[in-house]
mmCIF file of N, CA and C in Angstrom:
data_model
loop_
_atom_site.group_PDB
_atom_site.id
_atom_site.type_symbol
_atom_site.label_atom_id
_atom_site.label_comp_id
_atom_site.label_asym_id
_atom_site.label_seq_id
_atom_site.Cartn_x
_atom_site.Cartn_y
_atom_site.Cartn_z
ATOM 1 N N UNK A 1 83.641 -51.114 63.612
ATOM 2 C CA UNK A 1 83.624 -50.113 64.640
ATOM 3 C C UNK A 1 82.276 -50.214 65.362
ATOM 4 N N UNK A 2 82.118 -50.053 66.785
ATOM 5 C CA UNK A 2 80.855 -50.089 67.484
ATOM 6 C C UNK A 2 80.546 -49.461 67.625
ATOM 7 N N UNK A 3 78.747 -49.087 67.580
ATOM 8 C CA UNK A 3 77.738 -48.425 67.600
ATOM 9 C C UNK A 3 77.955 -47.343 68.263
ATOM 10 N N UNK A 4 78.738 -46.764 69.462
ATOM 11 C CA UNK A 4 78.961 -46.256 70.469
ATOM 12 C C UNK A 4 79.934 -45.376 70.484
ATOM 13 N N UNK A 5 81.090 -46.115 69.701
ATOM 14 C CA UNK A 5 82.108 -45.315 69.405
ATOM 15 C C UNK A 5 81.558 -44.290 67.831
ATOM 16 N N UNK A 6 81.011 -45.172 66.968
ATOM 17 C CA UNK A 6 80.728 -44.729 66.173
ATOM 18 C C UNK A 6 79.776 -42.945 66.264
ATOM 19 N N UNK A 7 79.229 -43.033 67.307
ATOM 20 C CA UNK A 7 78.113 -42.141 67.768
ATOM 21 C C UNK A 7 79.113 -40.773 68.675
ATOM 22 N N UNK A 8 80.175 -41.371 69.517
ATOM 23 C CA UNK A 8 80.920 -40.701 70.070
ATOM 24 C C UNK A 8 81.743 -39.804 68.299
ATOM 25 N N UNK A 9 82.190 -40.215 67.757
ATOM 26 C CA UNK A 9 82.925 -39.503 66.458
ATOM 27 C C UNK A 9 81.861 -38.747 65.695
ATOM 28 N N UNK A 10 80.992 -39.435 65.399
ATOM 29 C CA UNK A 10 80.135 -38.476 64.601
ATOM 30 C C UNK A 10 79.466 -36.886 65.748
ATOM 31 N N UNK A 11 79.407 -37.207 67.020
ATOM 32 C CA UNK A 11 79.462 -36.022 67.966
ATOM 33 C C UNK A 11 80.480 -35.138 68.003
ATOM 34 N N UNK A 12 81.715 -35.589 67.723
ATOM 35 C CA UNK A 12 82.769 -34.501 67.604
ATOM 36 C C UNK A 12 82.944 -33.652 66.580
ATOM 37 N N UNK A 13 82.650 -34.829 65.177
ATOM 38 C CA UNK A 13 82.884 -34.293 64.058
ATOM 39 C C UNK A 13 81.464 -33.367 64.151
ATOM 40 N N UNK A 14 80.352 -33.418 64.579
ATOM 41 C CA UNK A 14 79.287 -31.866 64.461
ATOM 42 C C UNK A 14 79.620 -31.008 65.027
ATOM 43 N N UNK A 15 80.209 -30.767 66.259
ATOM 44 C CA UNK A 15 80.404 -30.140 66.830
ATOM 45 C C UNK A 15 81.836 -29.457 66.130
ATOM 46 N N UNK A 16 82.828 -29.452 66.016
ATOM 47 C CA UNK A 16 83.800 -29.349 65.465
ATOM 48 C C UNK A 16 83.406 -28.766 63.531
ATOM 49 N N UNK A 17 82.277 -28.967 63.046
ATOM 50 C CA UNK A 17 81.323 -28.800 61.677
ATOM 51 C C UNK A 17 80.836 -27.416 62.358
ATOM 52 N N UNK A 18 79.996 -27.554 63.800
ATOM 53 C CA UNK A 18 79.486 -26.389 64.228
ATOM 54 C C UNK A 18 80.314 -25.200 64.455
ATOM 55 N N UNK A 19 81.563 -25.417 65.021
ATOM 56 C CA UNK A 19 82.249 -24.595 65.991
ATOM 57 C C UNK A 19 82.922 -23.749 64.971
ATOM 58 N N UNK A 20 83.599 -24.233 63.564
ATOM 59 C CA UNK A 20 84.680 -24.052 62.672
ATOM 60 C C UNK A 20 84.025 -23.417 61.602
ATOM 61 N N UNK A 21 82.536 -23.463 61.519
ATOM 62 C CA UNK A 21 81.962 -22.467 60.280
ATOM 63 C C UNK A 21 82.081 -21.365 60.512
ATOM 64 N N UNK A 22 82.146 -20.775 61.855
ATOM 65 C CA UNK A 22 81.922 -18.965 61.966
ATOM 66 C C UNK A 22 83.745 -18.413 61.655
ATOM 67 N N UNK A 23 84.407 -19.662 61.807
ATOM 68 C CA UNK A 23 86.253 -19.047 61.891
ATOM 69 C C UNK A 23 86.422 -19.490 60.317
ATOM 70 N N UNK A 24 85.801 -20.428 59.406
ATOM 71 C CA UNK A 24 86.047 -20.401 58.144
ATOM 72 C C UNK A 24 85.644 -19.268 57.365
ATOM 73 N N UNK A 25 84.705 -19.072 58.016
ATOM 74 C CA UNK A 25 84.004 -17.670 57.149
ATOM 75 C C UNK A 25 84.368 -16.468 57.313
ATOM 76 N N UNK A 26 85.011 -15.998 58.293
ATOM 77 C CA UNK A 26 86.093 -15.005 58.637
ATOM 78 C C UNK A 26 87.485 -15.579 57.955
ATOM 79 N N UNK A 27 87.854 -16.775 57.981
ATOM 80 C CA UNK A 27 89.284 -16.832 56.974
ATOM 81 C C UNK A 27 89.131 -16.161 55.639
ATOM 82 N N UNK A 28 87.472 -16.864 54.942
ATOM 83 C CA UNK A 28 87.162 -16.104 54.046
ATOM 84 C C UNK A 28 86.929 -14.809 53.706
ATOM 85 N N UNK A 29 86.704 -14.525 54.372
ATOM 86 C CA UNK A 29 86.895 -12.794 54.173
ATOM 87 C C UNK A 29 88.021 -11.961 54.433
ATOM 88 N N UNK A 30 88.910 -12.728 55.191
ATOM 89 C CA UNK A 30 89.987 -11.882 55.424
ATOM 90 C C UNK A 30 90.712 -12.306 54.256
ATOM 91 N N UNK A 31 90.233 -13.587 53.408
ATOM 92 C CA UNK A 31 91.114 -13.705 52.080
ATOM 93 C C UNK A 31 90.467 -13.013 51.123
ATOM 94 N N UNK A 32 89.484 -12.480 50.885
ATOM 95 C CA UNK A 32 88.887 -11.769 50.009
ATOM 96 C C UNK A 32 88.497 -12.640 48.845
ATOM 97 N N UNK A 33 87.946 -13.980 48.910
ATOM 98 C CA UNK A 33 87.873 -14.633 48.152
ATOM 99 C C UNK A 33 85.817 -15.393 48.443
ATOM 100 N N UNK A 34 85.529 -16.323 48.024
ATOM 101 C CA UNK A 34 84.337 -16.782 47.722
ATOM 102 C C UNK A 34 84.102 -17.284 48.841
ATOM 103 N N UNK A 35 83.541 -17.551 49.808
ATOM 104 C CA UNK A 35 83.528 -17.626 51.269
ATOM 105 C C UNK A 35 83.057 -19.406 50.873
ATOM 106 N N UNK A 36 82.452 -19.813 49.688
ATOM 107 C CA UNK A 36 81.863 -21.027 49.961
ATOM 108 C C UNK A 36 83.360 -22.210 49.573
ATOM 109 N N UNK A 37 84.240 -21.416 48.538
ATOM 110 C CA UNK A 37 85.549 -21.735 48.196
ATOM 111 C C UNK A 37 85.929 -22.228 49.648
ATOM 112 N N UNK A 38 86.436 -21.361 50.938
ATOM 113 C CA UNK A 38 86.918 -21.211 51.995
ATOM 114 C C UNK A 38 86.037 -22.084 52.877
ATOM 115 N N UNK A 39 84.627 -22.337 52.534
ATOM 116 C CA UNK A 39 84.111 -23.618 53.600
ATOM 117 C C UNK A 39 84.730 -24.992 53.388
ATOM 118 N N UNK A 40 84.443 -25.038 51.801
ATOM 119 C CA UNK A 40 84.503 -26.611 51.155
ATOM 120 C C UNK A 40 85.585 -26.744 51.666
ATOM 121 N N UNK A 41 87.082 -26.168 51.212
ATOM 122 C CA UNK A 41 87.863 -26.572 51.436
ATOM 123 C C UNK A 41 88.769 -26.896 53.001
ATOM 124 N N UNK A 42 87.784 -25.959 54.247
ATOM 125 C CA UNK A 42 88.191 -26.267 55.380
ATOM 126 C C UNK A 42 86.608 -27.709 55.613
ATOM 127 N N UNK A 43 86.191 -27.712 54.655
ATOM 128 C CA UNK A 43 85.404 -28.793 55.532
ATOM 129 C C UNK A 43 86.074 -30.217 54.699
ATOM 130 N N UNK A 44 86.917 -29.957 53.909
ATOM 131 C CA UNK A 44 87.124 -30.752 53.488
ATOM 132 C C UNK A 44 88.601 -31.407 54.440
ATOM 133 N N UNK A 45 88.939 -30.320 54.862
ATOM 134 C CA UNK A 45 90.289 -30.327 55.777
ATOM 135 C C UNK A 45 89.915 -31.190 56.793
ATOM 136 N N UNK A 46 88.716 -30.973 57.186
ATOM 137 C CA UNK A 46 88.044 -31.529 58.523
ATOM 138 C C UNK A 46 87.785 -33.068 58.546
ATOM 139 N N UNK A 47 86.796 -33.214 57.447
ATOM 140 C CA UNK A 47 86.874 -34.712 56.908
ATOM 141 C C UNK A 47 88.060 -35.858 56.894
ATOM 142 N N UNK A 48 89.056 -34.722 55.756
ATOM 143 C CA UNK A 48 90.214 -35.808 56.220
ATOM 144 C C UNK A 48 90.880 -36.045 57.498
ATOM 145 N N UNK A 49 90.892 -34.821 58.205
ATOM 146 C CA UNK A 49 91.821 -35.403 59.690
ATOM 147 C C UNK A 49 90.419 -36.361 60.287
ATOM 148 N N UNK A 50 88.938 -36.349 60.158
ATOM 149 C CA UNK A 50 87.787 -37.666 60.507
ATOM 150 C C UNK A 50 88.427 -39.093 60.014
ATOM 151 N N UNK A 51 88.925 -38.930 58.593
ATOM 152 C CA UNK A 51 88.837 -40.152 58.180
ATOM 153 C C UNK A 51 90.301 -40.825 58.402
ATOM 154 N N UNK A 52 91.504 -40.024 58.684
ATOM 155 C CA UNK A 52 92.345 -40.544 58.483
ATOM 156 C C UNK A 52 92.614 -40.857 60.047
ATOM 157 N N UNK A 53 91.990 -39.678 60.868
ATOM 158 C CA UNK A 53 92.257 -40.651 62.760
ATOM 159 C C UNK A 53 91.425 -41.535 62.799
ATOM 160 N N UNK A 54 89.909 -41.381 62.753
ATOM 161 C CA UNK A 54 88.682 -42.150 63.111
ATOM 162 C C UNK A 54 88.762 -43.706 61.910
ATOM 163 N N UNK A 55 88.443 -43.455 60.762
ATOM 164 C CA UNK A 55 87.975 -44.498 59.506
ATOM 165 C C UNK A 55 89.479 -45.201 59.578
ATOM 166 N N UNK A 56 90.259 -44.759 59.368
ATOM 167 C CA UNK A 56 91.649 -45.440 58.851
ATOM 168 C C UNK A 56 91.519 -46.280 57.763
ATOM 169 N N UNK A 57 90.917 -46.077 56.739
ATOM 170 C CA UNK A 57 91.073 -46.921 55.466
ATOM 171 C C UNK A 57 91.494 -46.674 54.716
ATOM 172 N N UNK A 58 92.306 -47.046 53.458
ATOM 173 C CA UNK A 58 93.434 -46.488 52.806
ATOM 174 C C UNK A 58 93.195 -45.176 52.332
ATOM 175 N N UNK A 59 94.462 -44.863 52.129
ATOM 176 C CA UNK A 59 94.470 -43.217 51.916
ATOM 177 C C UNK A 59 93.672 -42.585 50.751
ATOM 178 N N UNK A 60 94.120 -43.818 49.726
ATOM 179 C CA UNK A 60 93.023 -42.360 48.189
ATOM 180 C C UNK A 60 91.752 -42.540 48.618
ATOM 181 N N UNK A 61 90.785 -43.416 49.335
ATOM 182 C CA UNK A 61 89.560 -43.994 49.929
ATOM 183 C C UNK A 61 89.728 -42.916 50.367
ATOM 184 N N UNK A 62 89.837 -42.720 51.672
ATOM 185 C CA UNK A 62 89.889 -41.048 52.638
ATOM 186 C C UNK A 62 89.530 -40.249 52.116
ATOM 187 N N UNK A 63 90.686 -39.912 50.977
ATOM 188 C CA UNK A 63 90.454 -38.730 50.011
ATOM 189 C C UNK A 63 89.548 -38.529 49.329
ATOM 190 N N UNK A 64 89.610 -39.559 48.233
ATOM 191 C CA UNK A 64 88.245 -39.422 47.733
ATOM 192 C C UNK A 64 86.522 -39.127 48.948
ATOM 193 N N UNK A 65 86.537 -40.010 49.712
ATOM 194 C CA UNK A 65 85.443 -39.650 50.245
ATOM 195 C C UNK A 65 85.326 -38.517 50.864
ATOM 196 N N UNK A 66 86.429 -37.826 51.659
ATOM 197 C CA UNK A 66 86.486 -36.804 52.377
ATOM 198 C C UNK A 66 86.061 -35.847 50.957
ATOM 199 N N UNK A 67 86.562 -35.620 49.719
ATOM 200 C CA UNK A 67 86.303 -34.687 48.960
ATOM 201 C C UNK A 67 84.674 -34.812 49.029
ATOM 202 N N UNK A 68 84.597 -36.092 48.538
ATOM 203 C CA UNK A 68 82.810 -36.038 48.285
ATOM 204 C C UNK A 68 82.116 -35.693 48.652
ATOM 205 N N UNK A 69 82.141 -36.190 49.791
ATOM 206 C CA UNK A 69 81.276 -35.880 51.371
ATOM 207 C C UNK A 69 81.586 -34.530 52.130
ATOM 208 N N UNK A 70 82.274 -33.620 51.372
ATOM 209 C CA UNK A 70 82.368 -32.122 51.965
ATOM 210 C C UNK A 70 81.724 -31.801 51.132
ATOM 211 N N UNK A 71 82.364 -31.871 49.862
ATOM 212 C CA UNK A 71 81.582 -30.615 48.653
ATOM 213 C C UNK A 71 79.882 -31.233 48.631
ATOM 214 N N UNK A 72 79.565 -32.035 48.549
ATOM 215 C CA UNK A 72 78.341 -32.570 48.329
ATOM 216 C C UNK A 72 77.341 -32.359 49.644
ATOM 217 N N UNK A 73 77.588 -32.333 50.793
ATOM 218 C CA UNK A 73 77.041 -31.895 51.674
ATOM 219 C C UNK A 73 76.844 -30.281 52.151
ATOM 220 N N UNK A 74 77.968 -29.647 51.586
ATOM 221 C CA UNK A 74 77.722 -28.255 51.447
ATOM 222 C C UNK A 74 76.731 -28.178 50.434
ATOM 223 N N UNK A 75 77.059 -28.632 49.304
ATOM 224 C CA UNK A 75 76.033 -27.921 48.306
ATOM 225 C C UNK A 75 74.445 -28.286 48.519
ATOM 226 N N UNK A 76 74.444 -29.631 49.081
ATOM 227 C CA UNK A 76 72.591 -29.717 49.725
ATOM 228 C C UNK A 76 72.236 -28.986 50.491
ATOM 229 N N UNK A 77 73.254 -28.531 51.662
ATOM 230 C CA UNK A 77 73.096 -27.576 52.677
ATOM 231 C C UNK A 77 72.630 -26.291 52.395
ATOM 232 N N UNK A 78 73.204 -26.121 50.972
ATOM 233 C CA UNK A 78 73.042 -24.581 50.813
ATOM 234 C C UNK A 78 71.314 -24.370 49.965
ATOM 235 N N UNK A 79 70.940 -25.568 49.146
ATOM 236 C CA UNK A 79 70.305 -25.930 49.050
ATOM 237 C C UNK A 79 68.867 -26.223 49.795
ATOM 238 N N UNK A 80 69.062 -26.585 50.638
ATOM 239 C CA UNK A 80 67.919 -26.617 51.918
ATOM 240 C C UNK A 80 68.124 -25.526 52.846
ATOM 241 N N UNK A 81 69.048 -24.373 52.483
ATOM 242 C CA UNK A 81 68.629 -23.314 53.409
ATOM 243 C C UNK A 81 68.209 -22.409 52.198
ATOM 244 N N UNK A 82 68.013 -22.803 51.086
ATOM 245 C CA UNK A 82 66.825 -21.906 49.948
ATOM 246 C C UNK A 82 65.729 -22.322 50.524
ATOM 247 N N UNK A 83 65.356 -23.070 50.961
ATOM 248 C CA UNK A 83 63.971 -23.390 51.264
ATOM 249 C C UNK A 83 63.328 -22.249 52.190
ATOM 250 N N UNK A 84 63.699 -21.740 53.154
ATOM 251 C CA UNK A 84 63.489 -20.884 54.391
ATOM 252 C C UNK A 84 62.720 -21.699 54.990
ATOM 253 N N UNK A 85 62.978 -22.629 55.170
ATOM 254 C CA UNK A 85 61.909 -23.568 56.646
ATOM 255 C C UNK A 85 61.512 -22.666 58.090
ATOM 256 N N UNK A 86 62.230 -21.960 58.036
ATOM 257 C CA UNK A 86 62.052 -21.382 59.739
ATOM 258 C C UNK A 86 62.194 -19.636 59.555
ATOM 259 N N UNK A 87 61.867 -19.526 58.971
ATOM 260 C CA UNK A 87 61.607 -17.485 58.252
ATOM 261 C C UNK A 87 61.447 -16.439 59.732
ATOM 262 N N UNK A 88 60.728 -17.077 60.928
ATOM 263 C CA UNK A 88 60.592 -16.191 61.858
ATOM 264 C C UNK A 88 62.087 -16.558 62.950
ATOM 265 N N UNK A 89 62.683 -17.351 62.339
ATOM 266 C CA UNK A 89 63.758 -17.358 63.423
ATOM 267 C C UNK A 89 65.149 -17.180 62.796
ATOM 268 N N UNK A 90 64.852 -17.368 61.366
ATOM 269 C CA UNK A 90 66.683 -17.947 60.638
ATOM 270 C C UNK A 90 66.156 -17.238 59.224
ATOM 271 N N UNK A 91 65.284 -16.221 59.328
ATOM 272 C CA UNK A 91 65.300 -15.477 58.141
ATOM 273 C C UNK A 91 66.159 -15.356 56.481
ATOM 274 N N UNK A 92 67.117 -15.415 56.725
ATOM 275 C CA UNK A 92 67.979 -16.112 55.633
ATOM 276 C C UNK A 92 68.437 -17.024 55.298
ATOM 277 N N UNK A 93 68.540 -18.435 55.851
ATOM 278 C CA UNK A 93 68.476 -19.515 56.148
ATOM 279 C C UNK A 93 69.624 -19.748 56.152
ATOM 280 N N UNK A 94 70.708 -18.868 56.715
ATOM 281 C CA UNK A 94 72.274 -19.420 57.042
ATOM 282 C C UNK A 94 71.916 -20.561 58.053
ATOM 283 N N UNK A 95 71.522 -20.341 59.201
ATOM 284 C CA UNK A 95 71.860 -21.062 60.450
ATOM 285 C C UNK A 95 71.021 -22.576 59.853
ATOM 286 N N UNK A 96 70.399 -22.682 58.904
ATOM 287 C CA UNK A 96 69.747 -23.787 58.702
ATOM 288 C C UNK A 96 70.193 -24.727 57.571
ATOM 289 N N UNK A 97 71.368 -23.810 57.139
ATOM 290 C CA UNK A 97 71.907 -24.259 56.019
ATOM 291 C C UNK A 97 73.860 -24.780 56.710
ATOM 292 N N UNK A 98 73.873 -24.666 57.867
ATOM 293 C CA UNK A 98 74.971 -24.370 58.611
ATOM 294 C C UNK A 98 74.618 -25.720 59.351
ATOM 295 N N UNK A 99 73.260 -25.836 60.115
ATOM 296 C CA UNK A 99 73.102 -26.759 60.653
ATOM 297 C C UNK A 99 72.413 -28.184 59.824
ATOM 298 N N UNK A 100 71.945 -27.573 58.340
ATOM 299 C CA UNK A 100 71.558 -28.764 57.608
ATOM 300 C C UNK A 100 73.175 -29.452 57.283
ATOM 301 N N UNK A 101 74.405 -28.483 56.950
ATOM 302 C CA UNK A 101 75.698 -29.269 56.860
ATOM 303 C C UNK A 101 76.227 -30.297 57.727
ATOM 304 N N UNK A 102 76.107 -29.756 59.059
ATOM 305 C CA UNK A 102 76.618 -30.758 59.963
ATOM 306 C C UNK A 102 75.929 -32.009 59.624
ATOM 307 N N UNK A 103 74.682 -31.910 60.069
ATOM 308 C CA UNK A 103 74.072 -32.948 59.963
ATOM 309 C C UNK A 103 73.948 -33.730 58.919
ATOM 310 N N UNK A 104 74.340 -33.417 57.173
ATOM 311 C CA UNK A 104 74.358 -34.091 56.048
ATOM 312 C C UNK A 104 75.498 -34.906 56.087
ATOM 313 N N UNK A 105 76.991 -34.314 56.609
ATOM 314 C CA UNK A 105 78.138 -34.777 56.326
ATOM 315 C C UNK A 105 78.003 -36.474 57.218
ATOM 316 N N UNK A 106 77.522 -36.081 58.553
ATOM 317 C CA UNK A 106 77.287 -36.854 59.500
ATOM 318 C C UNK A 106 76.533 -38.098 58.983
ATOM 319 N N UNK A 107 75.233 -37.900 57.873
ATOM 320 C CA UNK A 107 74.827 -38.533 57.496
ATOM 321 C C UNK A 107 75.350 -39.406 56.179
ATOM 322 N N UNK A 108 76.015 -38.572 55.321
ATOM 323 C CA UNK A 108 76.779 -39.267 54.089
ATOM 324 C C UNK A 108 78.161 -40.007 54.325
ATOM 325 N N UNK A 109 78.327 -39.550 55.866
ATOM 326 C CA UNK A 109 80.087 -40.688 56.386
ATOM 327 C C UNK A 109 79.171 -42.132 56.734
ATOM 328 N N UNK A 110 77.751 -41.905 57.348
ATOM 329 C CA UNK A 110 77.529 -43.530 58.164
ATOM 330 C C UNK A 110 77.083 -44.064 56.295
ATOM 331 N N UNK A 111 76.603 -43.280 55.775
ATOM 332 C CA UNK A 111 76.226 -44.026 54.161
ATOM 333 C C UNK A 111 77.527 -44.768 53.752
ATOM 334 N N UNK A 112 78.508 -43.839 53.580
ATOM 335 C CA UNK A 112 79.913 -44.382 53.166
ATOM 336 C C UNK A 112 80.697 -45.524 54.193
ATOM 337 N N UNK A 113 80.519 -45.303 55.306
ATOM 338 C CA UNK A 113 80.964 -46.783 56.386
ATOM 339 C C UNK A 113 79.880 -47.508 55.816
ATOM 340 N N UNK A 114 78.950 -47.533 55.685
ATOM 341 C CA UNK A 114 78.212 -49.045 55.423
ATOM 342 C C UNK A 114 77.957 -49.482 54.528
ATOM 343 N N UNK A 115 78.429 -48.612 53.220
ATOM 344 C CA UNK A 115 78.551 -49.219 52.166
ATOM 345 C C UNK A 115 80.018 -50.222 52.324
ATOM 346 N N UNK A 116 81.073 -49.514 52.586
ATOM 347 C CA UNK A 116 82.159 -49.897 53.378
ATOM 348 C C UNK A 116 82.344 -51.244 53.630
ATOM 349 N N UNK A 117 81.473 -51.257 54.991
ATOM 350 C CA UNK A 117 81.312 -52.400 55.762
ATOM 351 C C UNK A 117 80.750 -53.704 54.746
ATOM 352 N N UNK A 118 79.351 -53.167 54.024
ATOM 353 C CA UNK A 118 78.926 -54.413 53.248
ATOM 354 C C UNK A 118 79.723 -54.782 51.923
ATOM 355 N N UNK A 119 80.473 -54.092 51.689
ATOM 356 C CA UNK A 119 81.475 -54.384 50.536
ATOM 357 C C UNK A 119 82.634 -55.475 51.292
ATOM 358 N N UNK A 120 83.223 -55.245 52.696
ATOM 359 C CA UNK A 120 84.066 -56.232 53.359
ATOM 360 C C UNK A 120 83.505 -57.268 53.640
ATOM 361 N N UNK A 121 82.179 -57.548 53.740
ATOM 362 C CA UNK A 121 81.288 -58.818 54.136
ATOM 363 C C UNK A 121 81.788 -59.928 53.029
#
């Protein structure tokens, strides 16, 4: 896949990471259940429709990675918004832990394509 296109998908998929946390977290509450339950599993929703339009590589591959690369990027996320990096602007560190997600998942799919890629070499 080229550099370009590659850059065009990983833009949708943040944006689409960005747009879908404030409506997951209201699913979660209107289910009355663990709100982080209700991320993983819509970010995990998200991943797979990434990997199965964008990646197209066999299906338990998808799966498996789509699982990985949701739950594992949430949980650093939540992780680096313990830190409070930015206290005068994001005081609780949702929005930094919201925006450390996008940006982790984004980062652990190009890890997983290029491991990918150098395994097909």
């Amino acid at each position: 896949m080229k550099l370009q296109i590659r850059i065009l998908a990983y833009s949708i998929l943040f944006f689409t990471y960005s747009f879908s946390t404030s409506y997951l977290l209201a699913l979660g509450e209107k289910l009355k259940d663990h709100r982080f339950i209700t991320l993983g599993c819509g970010f995990l929703l998200i991943n797979l429709i990434f990997s199965f339009l964008v990646l197209k590589w066999k299906p338990l591959l998808n799966i498996v990675y789509s699982a990985i690369i949701a739950f594992l990027a949430l949980y650093v996320a939540l992780k680096f918004g313990d830190l409070h990096l930015f206290p005068k602007y994001d005081a609780y560190g949702i929005k930094t832990a919201l925006m450390a997600n996008a940006f982790l998942s984004i980062f652990f799919w190009e890890i997983a394509y290029q491991i990918r890629m150098k395994k097909q070499s």
